[in-house]
Amino acid sequence: MIAWTPAARQELRRHAERTRHTIEAAGADPAEVLEDLERHLAQEATAAGLAAMTEEDVRRFLARLGPPPASPDGRADPGVVTPLPDSRPAPAPSAWLAVGGVLLPLITLAAELITGMCAATFLDPLGTWWHVLLVGCVPLANGLALHALRTGRLQDRRWLGWATGLAFGITLFYSILFTPLALPGLLAVIFYGFGLLPLTPLIALVCTVFIAGALRRWGTEGTRVSPPLAGYWRGAALAWLALVILEAPIWITRASLALAVSDDAREQQRGLAWLRWLGREDTLLRECYGRTRGTESLDLVYWLASGGRSVSSDQAREIYYRVTGRPFNAVPAPKVRSARGVFAELNEWTWDADQGGERVGGRLRDLALHSSRLDAVVEPDAALAYLEWTIEFRNSSRIQREARAQIQLPAGGVVSRLTLWVNGEEREAAFAGRAQTRQAYQQVAIRQRRDPVLVTTSGPDRILMQCFPVPPDGGVMRVRIGITAPLSLSSLAAGELAWPRFLERNFNIPEPLRHTLWVETKGRLEALSSTLHTEQPKPGVTAVRGLVRDPELSSRTTLVRVHRDPVVRRVWSTDARSSNAGFVQGTLVETQASIPARLVLVVDGSREMRPHLQTIATALAALPEGLELAVIVAADEPVTLAAPASRNADDLAALRRRLAQMSARGGQDNLPALMTAWDLAAQRPGGAILWVHATQPVLLSSAEPLRQAYERRRDGPRIIEFQVATGPNRILEQLDGVDAIQTLSARENLADELTRLFKAWQAEGREVRLTFEHLDASPAADDQTREASAHLVRLWAAEQVRWLQAARRADDAIALAASHQLVTPLSGAVVLETAQQYAQHGLTPADPTTVPAIPEPGTRTLLALGLAALLLRPRQRAG
Amino acid sequence: MNDYFDNWTVQVRKGLLDLCVLRALADRERYGYELVKHLVDLPGLGVTEGTLYPLLSRLRLQGVVSTRLEESPEGPARKYYALTTDGRTVLALMQDYMDQLNAGAGMLRRRQTGGRS
């Protein structure tokens, strides 16, 4: 019901008074006509969306009603029946309003939807279908309003007010967003005749304002009144509300991100808290992959929200970890650009900032693992295995890509062979100093864009493999990595073979892909689960094979048990490569497990640890009685949950409860906690640190203090580390070459592994180790002694390199690693394409007759082959 | 010449206005606002809304139309207009007369056209 103001009623009464005589003369009832007029005016106000009738409204509506009826003298009064009006309806709105307010927005919307031109080059104005819907409202609202103005359907004006308000709000938002492009667009139109599309929001905004004005003035022609357009501002507010709902999470995330990289520690904490609470993970992930500079500077809203601070992709990656507790490249890469149609190729312009570097970096959408084959041969007597991992990468993008991966080797393993297929031919690697091989790789790969592959170490039992270029348009690159590794012995009678696995990668592994595994031995093998199958391919040889998904490589289900003769305790092999050639003897030694005098437990307080806290607390019950224990939690600041002390059962139970109830959030820096733990553990000779942690994808502080501590005190506390999930560990990378680190197999679950460790520290705990000795003469033959392959010498050489490195004899260490063709913390392996490239970089590729293979030829076999070759040569010449 | 024509059309439309109102109510009753909008939109009639309410009042007083009020959920109460029995009789007479007049005028036009051909 329309509310009348007193002034409005007054005005209507005045009108009735003025027309009373005329109405009476026409034979009508003035009181009835007054009532009719009041009702009519109320109807008009309702149609116009008015909430109240004002004096001005009454004047306006009465002016539209026209004059009263015929005069009393009976003569024709021009006012009674007016002369025929112009047959055209109210003045039609200008055609340019239809062009600028309807046609141009429609064309621009269609062009962007089909091509994604703007999304490809500047910013994506149609990020979601909700954005498309909102933008689509502009031509629709303007079109309906123009149609109503032409046809004169006044009763729809209220809804048209809302609609044009909505269009106004949307065009205003996009005009602000496109302001930086407006001037270049205008200049382009003036000088080149194109570039109108960036101006569309502004043009549509102006047209919408004119259309709204026409709607407001509609029906008041000839009067001075200009009533407000009902619903207009509410429509505009609705548009902004919708846009805020769509955009706010992105703005909040970016603004919080800017805070989180601030120099002010309090701002950092505030930014992190906001991101953990309201942050949008997808936006953070996009920042990790580096939006273009152009996009950042053109996005005014972001610029305003962030206070003009830009965040590098490195910073974003750090923050992503601190917020989520996961590495940014543990999830598939986001679609950074969203061009469509003919512009879709522009999406691939994502810059691989880590190409040629020493980091794995972000996932590349179109690079994938094409095939993966693992072959292994086991020597049970020597308790070692040689594995070859043949990997193919496929690049379906239009540009060359570099494949990079960090690979976890079996504990104590060392890379002893590397090959690359060039033009269908397998080429062997050169082994030399780490810097020398990397320099050769970078020059050949990045500058000359030819075919090299490089392998260097990346922490204890970890290597970084990188190869370039994986050819575009579906091209495939194939590499093979040979690994010599000791078996993990649980007793003299049995050990386990673990497979290498990817810790971090910049390529995708499609779901259908399976790693094909094959391991054989002349002894006895046993698959630990039904995932793998045991068979006998030929008499005296046992094999285990299977097809496994990538995550299964990290699980216990793919472990292979190797049974051996426990009587054999000594193995030897000829060392023909060292400067002091001779023999290497390996001895299997069974000893009492080393019980730490003080144990400092460091628990990572990152979010990924939440499900494991209870497990750790439970496992603590298996600790030997009387063991001195301290517990430190790696949080924003290290928290000492328990100072070093021997604990009785009640104390331990209380400590376990506190540990289980601890809150874990984001991604935490573990280095300060490790350093605190080192100080505590080092106070007691034989102290040890047990570090249970999630992945450490970002180095949040320097590892140099810890590294220095180990360099200056080689008998420093050993670190026993267990990582609860597959992923990178930047802290361990920094501690590459530090002997004191012992990795617990991540293939066991945490509870079993900790329980096994703690039980080994009980009085009856035993462990079996393979120790090496270099001899001038071959050991005497007996029942306990067997000859082994050259892999035994490689394992000895790897240990020697570590010893030489610790003794600061880097040159000797590199020479030894190169002569035995090993990848160590000081040496790398690189395959180049041509002999000239090798020569240019002072490298010599491995002689194919000296590299390991499957099955590894024994010394006698090699001699036999050589003899056969000598015998055959004259015949071939004769032939 | 235009003034003469304009005066003539005013006379014709004034004479036809009552007939148009009654014709608009011949099929069904209509409420005031609807009836007024309907007549204002009629091409060629050239009537203003201000003219129609006094006319409707006069027709009611003359017993040609009747009215009734009905509450409306969409706005003010609606005043419905309907033809009375007298109104229907008057409409029939007016229509017959208009038919005769049209026929006579048509006859004159045909003769004129026929003479020319």
JSON list of N, CA and C in Angstrom, two decimals, chain A residues 821-853:
[
{"chain": "A", "resi": 821, "resn": "GLN", "atom": "N", "xyz": [83.11, -44.49, -10.99]},
{"chain": "A", "resi": 821, "resn": "GLN", "atom": "CA", "xyz": [81.86, -44.08, -11.66]},
{"chain": "A", "resi": 821, "resn": "GLN", "atom": "C", "xyz": [80.69, -44.05, -10.67]},
{"chain": "A", "resi": 822, "resn": "LEU", "atom": "N", "xyz": [80.84, -43.16, -9.70]},
{"chain": "A", "resi": 822, "resn": "LEU", "atom": "CA", "xyz": [79.83, -43.05, -8.65]},
{"chain": "A", "resi": 822, "resn": "LEU", "atom": "C", "xyz": [79.33, -41.61, -8.53]},
{"chain": "A", "resi": 823, "resn": "VAL", "atom": "N", "xyz": [78.06, -41.46, -8.20]},
{"chain": "A", "resi": 823, "resn": "VAL", "atom": "CA", "xyz": [77.51, -40.14, -7.89]},
{"chain": "A", "resi": 823, "resn": "VAL", "atom": "C", "xyz": [77.51, -40.00, -6.37]},
{"chain": "A", "resi": 824, "resn": "THR", "atom": "N", "xyz": [78.26, -39.03, -5.89]},
{"chain": "A", "resi": 824, "resn": "THR", "atom": "CA", "xyz": [78.40, -38.81, -4.44]},
{"chain": "A", "resi": 824, "resn": "THR", "atom": "C", "xyz": [78.16, -37.33, -4.17]},
{"chain": "A", "resi": 825, "resn": "PRO", "atom": "N", "xyz": [78.16, -36.91, -2.90]},
{"chain": "A", "resi": 825, "resn": "PRO", "atom": "CA", "xyz": [77.97, -35.48, -2.63]},
{"chain": "A", "resi": 825, "resn": "PRO", "atom": "C", "xyz": [78.98, -34.60, -3.35]},
{"chain": "A", "resi": 826, "resn": "LEU", "atom": "N", "xyz": [80.14, -35.14, -3.73]},
{"chain": "A", "resi": 826, "resn": "LEU", "atom": "CA", "xyz": [81.16, -34.33, -4.39]},
{"chain": "A", "resi": 826, "resn": "LEU", "atom": "C", "xyz": [81.25, -34.59, -5.89]},
{"chain": "A", "resi": 827, "resn": "SER", "atom": "N", "xyz": [80.55, -35.60, -6.38]},
{"chain": "A", "resi": 827, "resn": "SER", "atom": "CA", "xyz": [80.66, -35.92, -7.81]},
{"chain": "A", "resi": 827, "resn": "SER", "atom": "C", "xyz": [79.28, -36.08, -8.42]},
{"chain": "A", "resi": 828, "resn": "GLY", "atom": "N", "xyz": [79.26, -35.92, -9.75]},
{"chain": "A", "resi": 828, "resn": "GLY", "atom": "CA", "xyz": [78.00, -36.08, -10.46]},
{"chain": "A", "resi": 828, "resn": "GLY", "atom": "C", "xyz": [78.21, -36.90, -11.71]},
{"chain": "A", "resi": 829, "resn": "ALA", "atom": "N", "xyz": [77.11, -37.19, -12.40]},
{"chain": "A", "resi": 829, "resn": "ALA", "atom": "CA", "xyz": [77.18, -37.92, -13.66]},
{"chain": "A", "resi": 829, "resn": "ALA", "atom": "C", "xyz": [76.41, -37.13, -14.70]},
{"chain": "A", "resi": 830, "resn": "VAL", "atom": "N", "xyz": [77.00, -37.00, -15.89]},
{"chain": "A", "resi": 830, "resn": "VAL", "atom": "CA", "xyz": [76.31, -36.27, -16.94]},
{"chain": "A", "resi": 830, "resn": "VAL", "atom": "C", "xyz": [76.49, -37.00, -18.26]},
{"chain": "A", "resi": 831, "resn": "VAL", "atom": "N", "xyz": [75.41, -37.08, -19.02]},
{"chain": "A", "resi": 831, "resn": "VAL", "atom": "CA", "xyz": [75.50, -37.64, -20.37]},
{"chain": "A", "resi": 831, "resn": "VAL", "atom": "C", "xyz": [75.36, -36.47, -21.34]},
{"chain": "A", "resi": 832, "resn": "LEU", "atom": "N", "xyz": [76.32, -36.35, -22.25]},
{"chain": "A", "resi": 832, "resn": "LEU", "atom": "CA", "xyz": [76.24, -35.31, -23.27]},
{"chain": "A", "resi": 832, "resn": "LEU", "atom": "C", "xyz": [76.00, -35.99, -24.61]},
{"chain": "A", "resi": 833, "resn": "GLU", "atom": "N", "xyz": [75.73, -35.16, -25.63]},
{"chain": "A", "resi": 833, "resn": "GLU", "atom": "CA", "xyz": [75.30, -35.75, -26.89]},
{"chain": "A", "resi": 833, "resn": "GLU", "atom": "C", "xyz": [76.48, -36.19, -27.76]},
{"chain": "A", "resi": 834, "resn": "THR", "atom": "N", "xyz": [77.55, -35.37, -27.79]},
{"chain": "A", "resi": 834, "resn": "THR", "atom": "CA", "xyz": [78.63, -35.67, -28.72]},
{"chain": "A", "resi": 834, "resn": "THR", "atom": "C", "xyz": [79.97, -35.76, -27.99]},
{"chain": "A", "resi": 835, "resn": "ALA", "atom": "N", "xyz": [80.95, -36.39, -28.66]},
{"chain": "A", "resi": 835, "resn": "ALA", "atom": "CA", "xyz": [82.30, -36.50, -28.11]},
{"chain": "A", "resi": 835, "resn": "ALA", "atom": "C", "xyz": [82.92, -35.12, -27.97]},
{"chain": "A", "resi": 836, "resn": "GLN", "atom": "N", "xyz": [82.56, -34.23, -28.90]},
{"chain": "A", "resi": 836, "resn": "GLN", "atom": "CA", "xyz": [83.11, -32.87, -28.85]},
{"chain": "A", "resi": 836, "resn": "GLN", "atom": "C", "xyz": [82.66, -32.16, -27.58]},
{"chain": "A", "resi": 837, "resn": "GLN", "atom": "N", "xyz": [81.41, -32.36, -27.21]},
{"chain": "A", "resi": 837, "resn": "GLN", "atom": "CA", "xyz": [80.90, -31.72, -25.99]},
{"chain": "A", "resi": 837, "resn": "GLN", "atom": "C", "xyz": [81.64, -32.26, -24.76]},
{"chain": "A", "resi": 838, "resn": "TYR", "atom": "N", "xyz": [81.88, -33.56, -24.74]},
{"chain": "A", "resi": 838, "resn": "TYR", "atom": "CA", "xyz": [82.64, -34.13, -23.62]},
{"chain": "A", "resi": 838, "resn": "TYR", "atom": "C", "xyz": [84.02, -33.49, -23.57]},
{"chain": "A", "resi": 839, "resn": "ALA", "atom": "N", "xyz": [84.67, -33.40, -24.74]},
{"chain": "A", "resi": 839, "resn": "ALA", "atom": "CA", "xyz": [86.03, -32.86, -24.79]},
{"chain": "A", "resi": 839, "resn": "ALA", "atom": "C", "xyz": [86.05, -31.41, -24.35]},
{"chain": "A", "resi": 840, "resn": "GLN", "atom": "N", "xyz": [85.06, -30.64, -24.80]},
{"chain": "A", "resi": 840, "resn": "GLN", "atom": "CA", "xyz": [85.00, -29.21, -24.43]},
{"chain": "A", "resi": 840, "resn": "GLN", "atom": "C", "xyz": [84.95, -29.02, -22.92]},
{"chain": "A", "resi": 841, "resn": "HIS", "atom": "N", "xyz": [84.32, -29.95, -22.23]},
{"chain": "A", "resi": 841, "resn": "HIS", "atom": "CA", "xyz": [84.14, -29.79, -20.78]},
{"chain": "A", "resi": 841, "resn": "HIS", "atom": "C", "xyz": [85.11, -30.66, -19.99]},
{"chain": "A", "resi": 842, "resn": "GLY", "atom": "N", "xyz": [86.11, -31.20, -20.66]},
{"chain": "A", "resi": 842, "resn": "GLY", "atom": "CA", "xyz": [87.13, -31.99, -19.97]},
{"chain": "A", "resi": 842, "resn": "GLY", "atom": "C", "xyz": [86.58, -33.25, -19.34]},
{"chain": "A", "resi": 843, "resn": "LEU", "atom": "N", "xyz": [85.60, -33.86, -19.99]},
{"chain": "A", "resi": 843, "resn": "LEU", "atom": "CA", "xyz": [84.95, -35.04, -19.42]},
{"chain": "A", "resi": 843, "resn": "LEU", "atom": "C", "xyz": [85.23, -36.25, -20.32]},
{"chain": "A", "resi": 844, "resn": "THR", "atom": "N", "xyz": [85.23, -37.41, -19.70]},
{"chain": "A", "resi": 844, "resn": "THR", "atom": "CA", "xyz": [85.39, -38.65, -20.47]},
{"chain": "A", "resi": 844, "resn": "THR", "atom": "C", "xyz": [84.22, -39.57, -20.13]},
{"chain": "A", "resi": 845, "resn": "PRO", "atom": "N", "xyz": [83.45, -39.94, -21.13]},
{"chain": "A", "resi": 845, "resn": "PRO", "atom": "CA", "xyz": [82.32, -40.84, -20.82]},
{"chain": "A", "resi": 845, "resn": "PRO", "atom": "C", "xyz": [82.83, -42.22, -20.41]},
{"chain": "A", "resi": 846, "resn": "ALA", "atom": "N", "xyz": [82.01, -42.88, -19.61]},
{"chain": "A", "resi": 846, "resn": "ALA", "atom": "CA", "xyz": [82.38, -44.21, -19.12]},
{"chain": "A", "resi": 846, "resn": "ALA", "atom": "C", "xyz": [82.51, -45.17, -20.29]},
{"chain": "A", "resi": 847, "resn": "ASP", "atom": "N", "xyz": [83.51, -46.04, -20.19]},
{"chain": "A", "resi": 847, "resn": "ASP", "atom": "CA", "xyz": [83.67, -47.08, -21.21]},
{"chain": "A", "resi": 847, "resn": "ASP", "atom": "C", "xyz": [82.54, -48.08, -21.04]},
{"chain": "A", "resi": 848, "resn": "PRO", "atom": "N", "xyz": [81.78, -48.35, -22.10]},
{"chain": "A", "resi": 848, "resn": "PRO", "atom": "CA", "xyz": [80.63, -49.26, -21.95]},
{"chain": "A", "resi": 848, "resn": "PRO", "atom": "C", "xyz": [81.00, -50.64, -21.41]},
{"chain": "A", "resi": 849, "resn": "THR", "atom": "N", "xyz": [82.28, -51.04, -21.60]},
{"chain": "A", "resi": 849, "resn": "THR", "atom": "CA", "xyz": [82.65, -52.37, -21.09]},
{"chain": "A", "resi": 849, "resn": "THR", "atom": "C", "xyz": [82.91, -52.35, -19.59]},
{"chain": "A", "resi": 850, "resn": "THR", "atom": "N", "xyz": [82.97, -51.16, -19.00]},
{"chain": "A", "resi": 850, "resn": "THR", "atom": "CA", "xyz": [83.27, -51.08, -17.56]},
{"chain": "A", "resi": 850, "resn": "THR", "atom": "C", "xyz": [82.04, -50.77, -16.72]},
{"chain": "A", "resi": 851, "resn": "VAL", "atom": "N", "xyz": [80.92, -50.49, -17.39]},
{"chain": "A", "resi": 851, "resn": "VAL", "atom": "CA", "xyz": [79.75, -50.09, -16.59]},
{"chain": "A", "resi": 851, "resn": "VAL", "atom": "C", "xyz": [79.01, -51.34, -16.11]},
{"chain": "A", "resi": 852, "resn": "PRO", "atom": "N", "xyz": [78.31, -51.22, -15.00]},
{"chain": "A", "resi": 852, "resn": "PRO", "atom": "CA", "xyz": [77.53, -52.38, -14.53]},
{"chain": "A", "resi": 852, "resn": "PRO", "atom": "C", "xyz": [76.35, -52.63, -15.45]},
{"chain": "A", "resi": 853, "resn": "ALA", "atom": "N", "xyz": [75.88, -53.85, -15.44]},
{"chain": "A", "resi": 853, "resn": "ALA", "atom": "CA", "xyz": [74.71, -54.19, -16.24]},
{"chain": "A", "resi": 853, "resn": "ALA", "atom": "C", "xyz": [73.97, -55.30, -15.52]}
]
